[in-house]
XYZ file of C-alpha atoms in Angstrom:
604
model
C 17.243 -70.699 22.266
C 16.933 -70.151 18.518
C 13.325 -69.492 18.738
C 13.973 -66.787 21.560
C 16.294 -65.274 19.753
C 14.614 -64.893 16.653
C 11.801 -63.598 18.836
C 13.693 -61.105 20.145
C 14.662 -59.731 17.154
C 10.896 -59.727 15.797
C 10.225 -57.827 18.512
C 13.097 -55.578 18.231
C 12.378 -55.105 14.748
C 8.444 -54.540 15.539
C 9.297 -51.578 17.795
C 11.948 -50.128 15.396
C 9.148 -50.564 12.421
C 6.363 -48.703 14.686
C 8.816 -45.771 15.803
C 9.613 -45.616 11.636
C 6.226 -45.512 11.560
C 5.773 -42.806 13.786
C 8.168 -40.747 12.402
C 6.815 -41.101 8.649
C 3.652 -40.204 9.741
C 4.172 -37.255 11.884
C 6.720 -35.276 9.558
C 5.880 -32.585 7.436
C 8.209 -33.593 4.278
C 5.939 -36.021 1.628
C 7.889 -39.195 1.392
C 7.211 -41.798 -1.443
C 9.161 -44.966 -1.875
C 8.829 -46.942 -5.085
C 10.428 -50.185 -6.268
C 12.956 -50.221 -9.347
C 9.981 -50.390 -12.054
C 8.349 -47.038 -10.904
C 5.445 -48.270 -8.385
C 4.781 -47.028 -5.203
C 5.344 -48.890 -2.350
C 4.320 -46.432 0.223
C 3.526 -42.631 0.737
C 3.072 -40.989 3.839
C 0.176 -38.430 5.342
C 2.541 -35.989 4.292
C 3.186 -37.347 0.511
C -0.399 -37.904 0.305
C -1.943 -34.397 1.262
C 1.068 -32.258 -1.018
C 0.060 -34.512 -4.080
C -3.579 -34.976 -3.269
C -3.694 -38.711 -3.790
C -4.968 -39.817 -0.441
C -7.674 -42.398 0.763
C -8.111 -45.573 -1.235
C -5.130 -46.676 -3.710
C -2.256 -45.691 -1.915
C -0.835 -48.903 -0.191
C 0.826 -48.508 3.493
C 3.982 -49.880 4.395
C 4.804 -53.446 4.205
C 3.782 -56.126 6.765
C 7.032 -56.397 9.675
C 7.832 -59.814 8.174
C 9.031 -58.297 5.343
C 11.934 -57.225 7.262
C 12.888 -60.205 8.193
C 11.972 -62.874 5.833
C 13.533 -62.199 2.089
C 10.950 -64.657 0.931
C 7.558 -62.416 2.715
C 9.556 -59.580 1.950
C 9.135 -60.286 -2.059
C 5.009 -61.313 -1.234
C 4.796 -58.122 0.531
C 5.519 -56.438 -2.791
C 3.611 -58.302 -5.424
C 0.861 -57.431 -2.764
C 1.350 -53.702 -2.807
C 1.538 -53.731 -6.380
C -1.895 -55.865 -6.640
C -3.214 -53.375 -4.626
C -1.920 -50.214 -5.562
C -0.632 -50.355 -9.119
C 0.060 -46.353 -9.113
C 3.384 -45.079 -10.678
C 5.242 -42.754 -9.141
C 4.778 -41.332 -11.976
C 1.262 -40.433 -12.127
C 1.551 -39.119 -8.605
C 4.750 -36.924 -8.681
C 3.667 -34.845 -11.855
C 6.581 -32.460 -12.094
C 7.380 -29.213 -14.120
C 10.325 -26.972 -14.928
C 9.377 -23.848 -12.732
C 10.971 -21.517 -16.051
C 9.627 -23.558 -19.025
C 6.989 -25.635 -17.737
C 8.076 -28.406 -19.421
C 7.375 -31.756 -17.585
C 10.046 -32.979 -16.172
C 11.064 -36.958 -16.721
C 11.574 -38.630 -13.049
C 14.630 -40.044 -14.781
C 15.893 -36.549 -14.719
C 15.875 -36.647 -10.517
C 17.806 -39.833 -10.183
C 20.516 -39.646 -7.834
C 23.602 -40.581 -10.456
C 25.955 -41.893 -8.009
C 25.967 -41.839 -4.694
C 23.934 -39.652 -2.675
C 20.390 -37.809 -3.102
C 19.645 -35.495 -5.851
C 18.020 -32.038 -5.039
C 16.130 -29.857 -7.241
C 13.255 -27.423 -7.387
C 9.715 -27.905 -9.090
C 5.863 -27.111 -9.876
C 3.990 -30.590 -8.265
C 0.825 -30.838 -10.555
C -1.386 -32.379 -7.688
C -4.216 -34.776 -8.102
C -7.040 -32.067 -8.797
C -4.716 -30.151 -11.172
C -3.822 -27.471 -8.726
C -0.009 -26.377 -8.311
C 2.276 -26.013 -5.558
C 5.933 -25.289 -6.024
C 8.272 -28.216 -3.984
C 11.824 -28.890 -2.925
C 12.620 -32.390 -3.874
C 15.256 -35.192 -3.041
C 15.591 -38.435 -4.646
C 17.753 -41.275 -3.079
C 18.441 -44.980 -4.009
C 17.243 -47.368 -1.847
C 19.558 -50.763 -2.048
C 18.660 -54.203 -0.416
C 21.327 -55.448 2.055
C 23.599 -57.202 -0.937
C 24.068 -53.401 -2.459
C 21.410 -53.901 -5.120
C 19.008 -51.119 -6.185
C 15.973 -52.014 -5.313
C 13.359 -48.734 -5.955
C 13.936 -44.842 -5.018
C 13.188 -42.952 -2.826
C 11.845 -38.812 -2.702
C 11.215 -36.898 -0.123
C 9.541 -33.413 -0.907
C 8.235 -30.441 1.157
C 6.159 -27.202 -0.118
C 8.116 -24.402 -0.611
C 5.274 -22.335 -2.281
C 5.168 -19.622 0.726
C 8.606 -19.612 1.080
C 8.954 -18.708 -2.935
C 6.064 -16.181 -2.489
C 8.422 -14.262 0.340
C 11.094 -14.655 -1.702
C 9.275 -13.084 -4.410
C 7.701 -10.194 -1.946
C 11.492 -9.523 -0.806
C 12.469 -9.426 -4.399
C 9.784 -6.900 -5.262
C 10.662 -5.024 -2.339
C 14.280 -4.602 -3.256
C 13.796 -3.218 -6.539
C 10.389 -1.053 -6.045
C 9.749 2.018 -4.537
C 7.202 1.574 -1.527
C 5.273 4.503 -2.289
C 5.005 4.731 -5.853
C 5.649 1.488 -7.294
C 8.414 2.449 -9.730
C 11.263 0.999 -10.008
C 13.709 2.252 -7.297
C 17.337 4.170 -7.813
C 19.463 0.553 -7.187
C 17.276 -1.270 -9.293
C 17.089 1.516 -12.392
C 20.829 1.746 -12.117
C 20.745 -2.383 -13.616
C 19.133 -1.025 -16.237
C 21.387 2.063 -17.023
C 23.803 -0.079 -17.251
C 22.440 -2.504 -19.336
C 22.170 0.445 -21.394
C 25.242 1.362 -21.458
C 27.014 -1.975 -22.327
C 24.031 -1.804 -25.263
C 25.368 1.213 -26.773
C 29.062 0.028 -27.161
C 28.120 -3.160 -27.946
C 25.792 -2.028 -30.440
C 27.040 1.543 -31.355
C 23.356 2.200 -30.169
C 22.395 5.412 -28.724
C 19.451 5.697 -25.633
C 18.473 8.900 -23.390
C 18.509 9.002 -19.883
C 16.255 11.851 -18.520
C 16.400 13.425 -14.796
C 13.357 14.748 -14.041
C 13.144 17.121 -10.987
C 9.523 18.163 -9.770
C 9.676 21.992 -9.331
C 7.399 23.487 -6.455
C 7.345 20.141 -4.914
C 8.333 21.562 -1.499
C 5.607 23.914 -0.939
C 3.052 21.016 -0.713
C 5.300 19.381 1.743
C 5.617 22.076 3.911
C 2.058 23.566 3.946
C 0.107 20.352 4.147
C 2.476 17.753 5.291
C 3.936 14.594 4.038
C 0.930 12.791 3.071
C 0.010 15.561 0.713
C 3.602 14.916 -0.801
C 3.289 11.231 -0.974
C -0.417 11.309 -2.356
C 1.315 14.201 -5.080
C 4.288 11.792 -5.820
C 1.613 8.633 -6.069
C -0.409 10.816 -8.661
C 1.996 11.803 -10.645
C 3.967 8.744 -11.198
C 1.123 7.510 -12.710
C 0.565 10.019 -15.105
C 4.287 9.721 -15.735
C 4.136 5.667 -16.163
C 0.992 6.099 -18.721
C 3.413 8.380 -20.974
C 5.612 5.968 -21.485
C 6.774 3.875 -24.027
C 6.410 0.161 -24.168
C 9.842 -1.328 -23.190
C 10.879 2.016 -21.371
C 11.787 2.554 -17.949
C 10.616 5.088 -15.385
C 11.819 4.925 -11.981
C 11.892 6.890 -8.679
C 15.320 7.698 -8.016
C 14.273 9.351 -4.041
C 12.173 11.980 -2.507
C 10.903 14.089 -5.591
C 13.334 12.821 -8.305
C 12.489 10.358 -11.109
C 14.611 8.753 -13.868
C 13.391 7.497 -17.845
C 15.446 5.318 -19.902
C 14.100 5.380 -23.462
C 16.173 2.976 -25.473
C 17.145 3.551 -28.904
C 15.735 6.911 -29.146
C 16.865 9.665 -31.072
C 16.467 13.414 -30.470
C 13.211 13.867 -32.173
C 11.820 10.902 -30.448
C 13.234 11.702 -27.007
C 12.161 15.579 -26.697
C 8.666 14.251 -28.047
C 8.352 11.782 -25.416
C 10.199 14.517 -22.397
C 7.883 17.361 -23.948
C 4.696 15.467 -23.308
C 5.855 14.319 -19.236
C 6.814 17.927 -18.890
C 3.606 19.097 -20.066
C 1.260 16.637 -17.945
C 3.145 17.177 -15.192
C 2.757 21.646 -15.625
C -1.252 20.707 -16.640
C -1.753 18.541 -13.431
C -3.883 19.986 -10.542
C -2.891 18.483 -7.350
C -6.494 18.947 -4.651
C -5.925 18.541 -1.271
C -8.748 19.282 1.082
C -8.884 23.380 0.300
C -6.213 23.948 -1.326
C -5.018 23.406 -5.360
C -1.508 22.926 -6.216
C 0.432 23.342 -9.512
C 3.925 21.794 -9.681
C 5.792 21.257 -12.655
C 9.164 19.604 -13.502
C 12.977 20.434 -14.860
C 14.370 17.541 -16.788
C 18.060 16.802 -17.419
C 19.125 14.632 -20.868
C 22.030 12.772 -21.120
C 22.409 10.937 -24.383
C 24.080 7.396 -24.172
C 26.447 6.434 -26.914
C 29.410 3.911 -27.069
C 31.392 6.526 -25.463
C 29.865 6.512 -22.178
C 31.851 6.242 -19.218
C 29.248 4.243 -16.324
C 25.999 4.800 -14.616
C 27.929 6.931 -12.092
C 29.057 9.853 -14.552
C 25.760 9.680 -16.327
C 23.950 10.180 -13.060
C 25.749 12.824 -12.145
C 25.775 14.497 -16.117
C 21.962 13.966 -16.201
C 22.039 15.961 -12.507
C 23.820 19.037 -13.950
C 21.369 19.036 -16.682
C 18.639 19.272 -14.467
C 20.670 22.188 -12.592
C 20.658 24.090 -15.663
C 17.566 23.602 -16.225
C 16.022 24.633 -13.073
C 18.935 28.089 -13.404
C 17.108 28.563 -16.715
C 13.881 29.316 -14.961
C 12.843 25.847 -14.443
C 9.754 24.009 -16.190
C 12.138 22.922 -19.255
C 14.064 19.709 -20.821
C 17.752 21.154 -21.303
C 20.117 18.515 -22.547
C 23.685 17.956 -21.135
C 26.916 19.328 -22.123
C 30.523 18.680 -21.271
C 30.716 22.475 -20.494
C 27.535 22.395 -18.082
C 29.176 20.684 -15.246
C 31.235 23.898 -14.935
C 28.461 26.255 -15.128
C 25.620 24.668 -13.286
C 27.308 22.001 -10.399
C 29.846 24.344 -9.322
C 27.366 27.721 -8.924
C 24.441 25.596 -7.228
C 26.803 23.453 -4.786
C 28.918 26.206 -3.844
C 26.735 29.081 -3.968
C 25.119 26.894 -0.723
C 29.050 25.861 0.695
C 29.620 29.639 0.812
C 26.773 30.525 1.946
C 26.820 27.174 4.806
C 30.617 28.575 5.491
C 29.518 32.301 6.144
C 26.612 31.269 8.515
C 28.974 29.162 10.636
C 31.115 32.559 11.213
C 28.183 34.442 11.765
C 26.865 31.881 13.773
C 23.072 32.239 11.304
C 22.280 28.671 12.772
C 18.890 28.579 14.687
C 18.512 25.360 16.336
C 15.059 23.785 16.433
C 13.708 20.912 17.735
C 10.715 18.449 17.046
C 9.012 17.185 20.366
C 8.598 13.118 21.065
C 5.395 11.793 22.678
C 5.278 9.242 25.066
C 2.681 6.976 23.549
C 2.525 4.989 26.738
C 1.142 7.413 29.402
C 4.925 7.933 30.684
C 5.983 11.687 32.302
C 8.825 13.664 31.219
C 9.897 15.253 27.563
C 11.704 14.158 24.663
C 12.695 16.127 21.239
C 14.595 15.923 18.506
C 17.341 18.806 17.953
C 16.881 20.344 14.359
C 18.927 23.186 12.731
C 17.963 25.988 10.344
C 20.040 28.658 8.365
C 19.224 32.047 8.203
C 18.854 33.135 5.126
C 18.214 36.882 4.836
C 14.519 36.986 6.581
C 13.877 33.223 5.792
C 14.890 29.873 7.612
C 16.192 27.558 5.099
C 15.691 23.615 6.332
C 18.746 21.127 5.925
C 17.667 19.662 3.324
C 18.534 22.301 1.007
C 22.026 22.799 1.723
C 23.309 19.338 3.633
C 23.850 17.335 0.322
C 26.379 20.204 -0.718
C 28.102 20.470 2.628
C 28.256 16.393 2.410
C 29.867 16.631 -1.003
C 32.285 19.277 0.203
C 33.366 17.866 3.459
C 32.074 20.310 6.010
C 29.638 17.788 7.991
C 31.804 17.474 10.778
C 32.281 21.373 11.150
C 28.722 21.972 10.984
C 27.887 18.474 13.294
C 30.504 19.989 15.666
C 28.624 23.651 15.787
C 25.179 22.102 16.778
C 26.249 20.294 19.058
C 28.248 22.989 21.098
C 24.415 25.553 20.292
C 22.554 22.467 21.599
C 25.089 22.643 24.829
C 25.250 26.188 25.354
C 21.890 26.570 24.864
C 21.073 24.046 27.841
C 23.442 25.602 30.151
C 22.093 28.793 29.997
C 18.984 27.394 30.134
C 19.604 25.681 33.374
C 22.035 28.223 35.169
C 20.949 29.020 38.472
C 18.024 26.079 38.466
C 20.255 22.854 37.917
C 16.749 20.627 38.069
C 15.226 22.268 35.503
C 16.022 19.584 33.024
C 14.975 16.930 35.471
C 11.873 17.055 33.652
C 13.464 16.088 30.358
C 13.986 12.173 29.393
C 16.584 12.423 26.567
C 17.573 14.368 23.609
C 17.896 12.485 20.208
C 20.988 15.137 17.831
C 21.762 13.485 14.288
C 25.175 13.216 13.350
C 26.786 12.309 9.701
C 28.521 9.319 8.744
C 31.439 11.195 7.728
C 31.476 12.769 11.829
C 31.337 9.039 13.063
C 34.734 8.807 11.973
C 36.366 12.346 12.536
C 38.604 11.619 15.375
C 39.009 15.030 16.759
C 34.853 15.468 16.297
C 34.732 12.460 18.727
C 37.369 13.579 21.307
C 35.162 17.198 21.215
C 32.113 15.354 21.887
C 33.422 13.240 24.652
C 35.240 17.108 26.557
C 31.762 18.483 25.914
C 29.516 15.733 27.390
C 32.371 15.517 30.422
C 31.881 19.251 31.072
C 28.185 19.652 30.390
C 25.430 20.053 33.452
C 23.373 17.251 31.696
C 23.171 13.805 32.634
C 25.014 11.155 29.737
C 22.019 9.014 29.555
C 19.809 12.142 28.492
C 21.601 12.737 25.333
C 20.648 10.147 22.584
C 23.083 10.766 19.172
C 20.955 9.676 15.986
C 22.925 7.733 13.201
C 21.545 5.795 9.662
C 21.982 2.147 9.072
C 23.540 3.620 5.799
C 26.241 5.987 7.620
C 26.755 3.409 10.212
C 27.342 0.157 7.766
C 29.613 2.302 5.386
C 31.785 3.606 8.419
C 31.516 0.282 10.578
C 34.738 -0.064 12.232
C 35.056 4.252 13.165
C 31.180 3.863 13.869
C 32.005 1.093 16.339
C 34.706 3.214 17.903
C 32.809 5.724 18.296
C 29.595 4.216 19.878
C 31.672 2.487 22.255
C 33.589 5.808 23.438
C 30.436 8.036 24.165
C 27.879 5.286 25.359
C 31.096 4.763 27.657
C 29.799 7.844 29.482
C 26.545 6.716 29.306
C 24.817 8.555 26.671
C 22.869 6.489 24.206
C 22.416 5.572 20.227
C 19.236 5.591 17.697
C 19.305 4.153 14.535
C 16.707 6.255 12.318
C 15.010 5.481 9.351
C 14.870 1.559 10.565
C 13.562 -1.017 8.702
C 14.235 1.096 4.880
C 16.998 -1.486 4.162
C 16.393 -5.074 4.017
C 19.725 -6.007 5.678
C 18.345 -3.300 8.875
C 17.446 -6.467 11.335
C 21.007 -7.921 10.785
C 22.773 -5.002 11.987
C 21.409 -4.999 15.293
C 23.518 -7.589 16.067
C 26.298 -5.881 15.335
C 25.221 -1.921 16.516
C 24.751 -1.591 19.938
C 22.136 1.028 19.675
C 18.921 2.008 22.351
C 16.574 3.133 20.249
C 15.269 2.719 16.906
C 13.497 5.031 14.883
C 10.980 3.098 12.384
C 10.776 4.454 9.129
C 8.202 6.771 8.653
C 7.220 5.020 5.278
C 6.051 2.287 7.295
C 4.041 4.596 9.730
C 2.196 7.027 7.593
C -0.074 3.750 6.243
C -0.550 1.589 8.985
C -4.390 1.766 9.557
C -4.776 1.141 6.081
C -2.017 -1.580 5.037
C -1.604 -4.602 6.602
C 2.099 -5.288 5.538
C 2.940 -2.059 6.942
C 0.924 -2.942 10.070
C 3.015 -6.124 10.277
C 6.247 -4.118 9.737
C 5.743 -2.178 12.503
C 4.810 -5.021 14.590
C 7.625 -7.011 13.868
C 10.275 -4.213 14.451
C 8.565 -3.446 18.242
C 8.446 -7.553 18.756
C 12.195 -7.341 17.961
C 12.999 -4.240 20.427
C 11.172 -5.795 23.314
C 13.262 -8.803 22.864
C 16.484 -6.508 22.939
C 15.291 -4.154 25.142
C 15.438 -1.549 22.483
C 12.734 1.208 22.629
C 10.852 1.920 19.545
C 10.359 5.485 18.177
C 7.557 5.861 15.552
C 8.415 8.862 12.817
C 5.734 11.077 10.344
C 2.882 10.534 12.852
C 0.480 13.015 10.790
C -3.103 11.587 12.243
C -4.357 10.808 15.188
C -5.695 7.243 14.141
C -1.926 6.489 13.391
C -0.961 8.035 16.718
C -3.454 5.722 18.952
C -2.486 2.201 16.350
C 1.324 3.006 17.213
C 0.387 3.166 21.379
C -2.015 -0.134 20.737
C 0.420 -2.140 19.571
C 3.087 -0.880 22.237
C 5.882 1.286 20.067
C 7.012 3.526 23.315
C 6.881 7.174 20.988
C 5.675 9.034 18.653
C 6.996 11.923 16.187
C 5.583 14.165 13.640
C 3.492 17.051 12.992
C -0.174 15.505 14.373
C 2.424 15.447 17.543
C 4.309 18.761 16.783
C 5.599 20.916 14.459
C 9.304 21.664 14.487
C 9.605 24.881 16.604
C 12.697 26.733 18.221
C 14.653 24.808 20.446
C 14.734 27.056 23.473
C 10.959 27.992 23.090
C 10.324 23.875 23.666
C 12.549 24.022 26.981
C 10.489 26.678 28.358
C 7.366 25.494 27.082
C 7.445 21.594 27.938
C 4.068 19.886 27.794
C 2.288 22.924 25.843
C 4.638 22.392 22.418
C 2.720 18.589 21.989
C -0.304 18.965 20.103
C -0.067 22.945 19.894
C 2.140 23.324 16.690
């Protein structure tokens, strides 16, 4: 019975050994096992392709007696060693990923109990380097005794190089390259602690492109972008070493030049300016000149934070551009008083008298169905009169935002946009049969105006248009910053039935994780993922990633700045449901697009 027994557990052990055996072999972690003095007793497929020391050399596991007889067990290992004689040692060549000093094996031995993590270059066999994750454990006989170690690594080199990409991402402007605004304001910082620490002094410079506009408007946005590319470079070759330029958003750039003194810091301004004036910007027929205003704001151990210089350095610029533009004027305490109040509310007054006068024109840019469907789609614009001109929002929202008036002006679109449809419609209630949905942006300081929200839910209640037509654009950045009120007030109007977009999708890195949290229909990729996409293959995979992640939510995916047909037909290949921008349509009067349907796409 003895004999059957121990049989039995031979062959118990024989299939637990072959499933171990299995399992080593089919993992994708390296695993290396080496006895007290340092050599290896056994590496797996794994272990043997991340370190490069596979084929001949590298002994197996241990015959099955070995488990079961002390006395084989102890042969089993003198044979190994006869046979391999490699240290761990020689195989796990390890550096410090910061110094690159080799790192002692010593160093990864678990102290107590337990497994010791860290992170590492592997120096392979053929001298190559991959970056790994690895865990040492002690391995102890059945009597508690230490008998060898055991690590188990994996390559994390990809992972790292995302990491990295991500990192990049974060900090970097897209389209130029710079730095970007939350990344430069590290730096101003920095700066600042510098200067009282130091009693240094450094100059922070706003620089302003002047004319900027006019390319944007008469040839589009990829005359603007290939403008902004152009000169940032000129920009980042005027620079100097150990300075920082940065692009602080849409025509705006910042310079840090540390420890500079007046002399030094109009040289260095004087020269940007001047580049910037001498530039000639060709696109297709037409020649551009642009030029720049440039705020100063010198940094001393007085400075308050990056917020007040910011703004200082911004009412510099003001002045300057109120001075006739094209000049470096350097801040004052008595500025902010003479240039932020006349520019901000010379546009409040003039945003408050248009509201009386109703001088609000609302326009609209049409969607395309990229996917063969019927119907109409459009996005509702608005423009203020100004004398015989139409001024765009972009001019006067960031002053209205400052000043609180969103929600007034939010609330007068979107009784136009009604009244407009109902006389529109009166007398032919199908005539907007033909329309699929309206998108009309509202402001993160609206989502949470209670008595905006109870207007907006009478309106939609006593409208002739159906709920699920009307589609009310917010930004991940108004949306996060107002969560709970935004939550409120998603779930009260889609309650009707009308629906949510989330534009500019994808610009902020956290964008996929509040999906889970906003229950919104349709998202609205950013365009500076669009305008690139036959060209740029991270863009590409972007975009691809974003419609992936719709289909799986049943979210419909609005591409933004379509400017070219080839961008137009790789958005409908890969399966985004719309397009928008001016190879589409140009903005054009709201009422004009009712009437005209079909005609407005590709006519503008």
């Amino acid at each position: 019975r003895d004999i059957s027994d121990r049989e039995r557990i031979v062959e118990e052990l024989q299939a637990a050994r072959e499933w171990m055996g299995i399992t080593l072999n089919s993992i994708s972690e390296g695993v290396i096992s080496a006895d007290r003095s340092g050599e290896i007793e056994y590496m797996n497929p794994a272990a043997q392709k991340l370190t490069g020391w596979s084929g001949g050399g590298v002994q197996k596991l241990a015959p099955l007696s070995s488990l079961t007889d002390p006395l084989e067990s102890e042969e089993a290992v003198k044979r190994a060693r006869k046979q391999s004689g490699i240290s761990v040692q020689d195989v796990l060549r390890l550096m410090d990923e910061e110094t690159r000093e080799w790192l002692d094996l010593e160093q990864l031995e678990p102290s107590g109990e337990g497994a010791r993590r860290q992170e590492a270059i592997l120096l392979r066999k053929d001298d190559s380097e991959v970056i790994i994750e690895i865990t040492s454990s002690k391995m102890e006989d059945h009597r508690g005794q230490w008998i060898g170690t055991t690590y188990i690594f994996r390559n994390i080199t990809q992972h790292r190089e995302i990491a990295r990409i991500l990192a990049h991402q974060a900090n970097h402007d897209p389209l130029t390259e710079l730095i970007n605004r939350n990344r430069f304001k590290v730096f101003l910082d920095d700066a600042i602690q510098s200067a009282r620490n130091r009693k240094g002094i450094h100059a922070f410079a706003y620089v302003d492109l002047d004319q900027f506009k006019v390319v944007n408007d008469t040839s589009g946005h990829s005359a603007g972008d290939q403008l902004l590319r152009q000169l940032s470079q000129i920009m980042r070759k005027l620079m100097p070493a150990g300075d920082v330029l940065a692009r602080l958003g849409g025509d705006e750039f910042g310079i840090l030049l540390h420890d500079s003194n007046l002399e030094d810091t109009m040289n260095c301004l004087n020269g940007i300016k001047d580049a910037v004036q001498e530039f000639r910007f060709v696109w297709e027929d037409k020649i551009f000149t642009v030029g720049c205003s440039i705020g100063v704001v010198f940094i001393d151990e007085f400075a308050e934070n990056e917020t007040q210089i910011l703004r200082d350095a911004d009412t510099a610029c003001y002045a300057a551009k109120e001075l006739g533009r094209q000049r470096i004027h350097i801040f004052h305490p008595d500025d902010e008083a003479l240039t932020r109040r006349r520019a901000e509310m010379e546009w409040v007054n003039q945003v408050q008298e248009s509201l009386e006068a109703g001088n609000f024109e609302l326009y609209c840019q049409p969607i395309a169905d990229l996917q063969g469907g019927t119907g109409h789609q459009c996005e509702i614009l608005v423009r203020m009169k100004s004398g015989n001109n139409l001024v765009a929002p972009g001019m006067f929202v960031p002053a209205v935002e400052r000043f609180g008036l969103m929600s007034r002006l939010d609330r007068h679109i979107v009784g136009r946009f009604f009244e407009i449809l109902k006389g529109y419609s009166e007398g032919n209630p199908d005539s907007l049969q033909d329309f699929n949905f309206f998108t009309i942006n509202l402001s993160g300081a609206t989502l949470g105006d209670e008595d905006f929200r109870e207007f907006l839910l009478q309106a939609i209640r006593e409208s002739n248009i159906e709920p699920g037509k009307l589609c009310f654009e917010i930004t991940e950045t108004a949306a996060v910053a107002n969560m709970a009120s935004a939550m409120k007030f998603i779930s009260a109007v889609k309650s009707l039935g009308a629906h949510f977009a989330l534009d500019d999708f994808g610009s902020g890195l956290s964008s996929f994780a509040y999906l889970k949290t906003l229950p919104v229909d349709i998202l609205k990729i950013d365009g500076i993922f669009v305008r690139d996409i036959c060209d740029d293959p991270v863009d590409l995979a972007m975009i691809r990633s974003i419609r992936e992640l719709g289909q799986a939510l049943n979210i419909k995916v609005i591409g933004e700045y379509v400017e070219t047909r080839d961008v137009m037909e790789k958005l409908a290949e890969m399966g985004v449901e719309y397009g928008q921008g001016y190879y589409i349509s140009r903005p054009m009067p709201f009422l004009e697009y009712l009437q005209s349907g079909d005609e407005a796409i590709r006519s503008g």
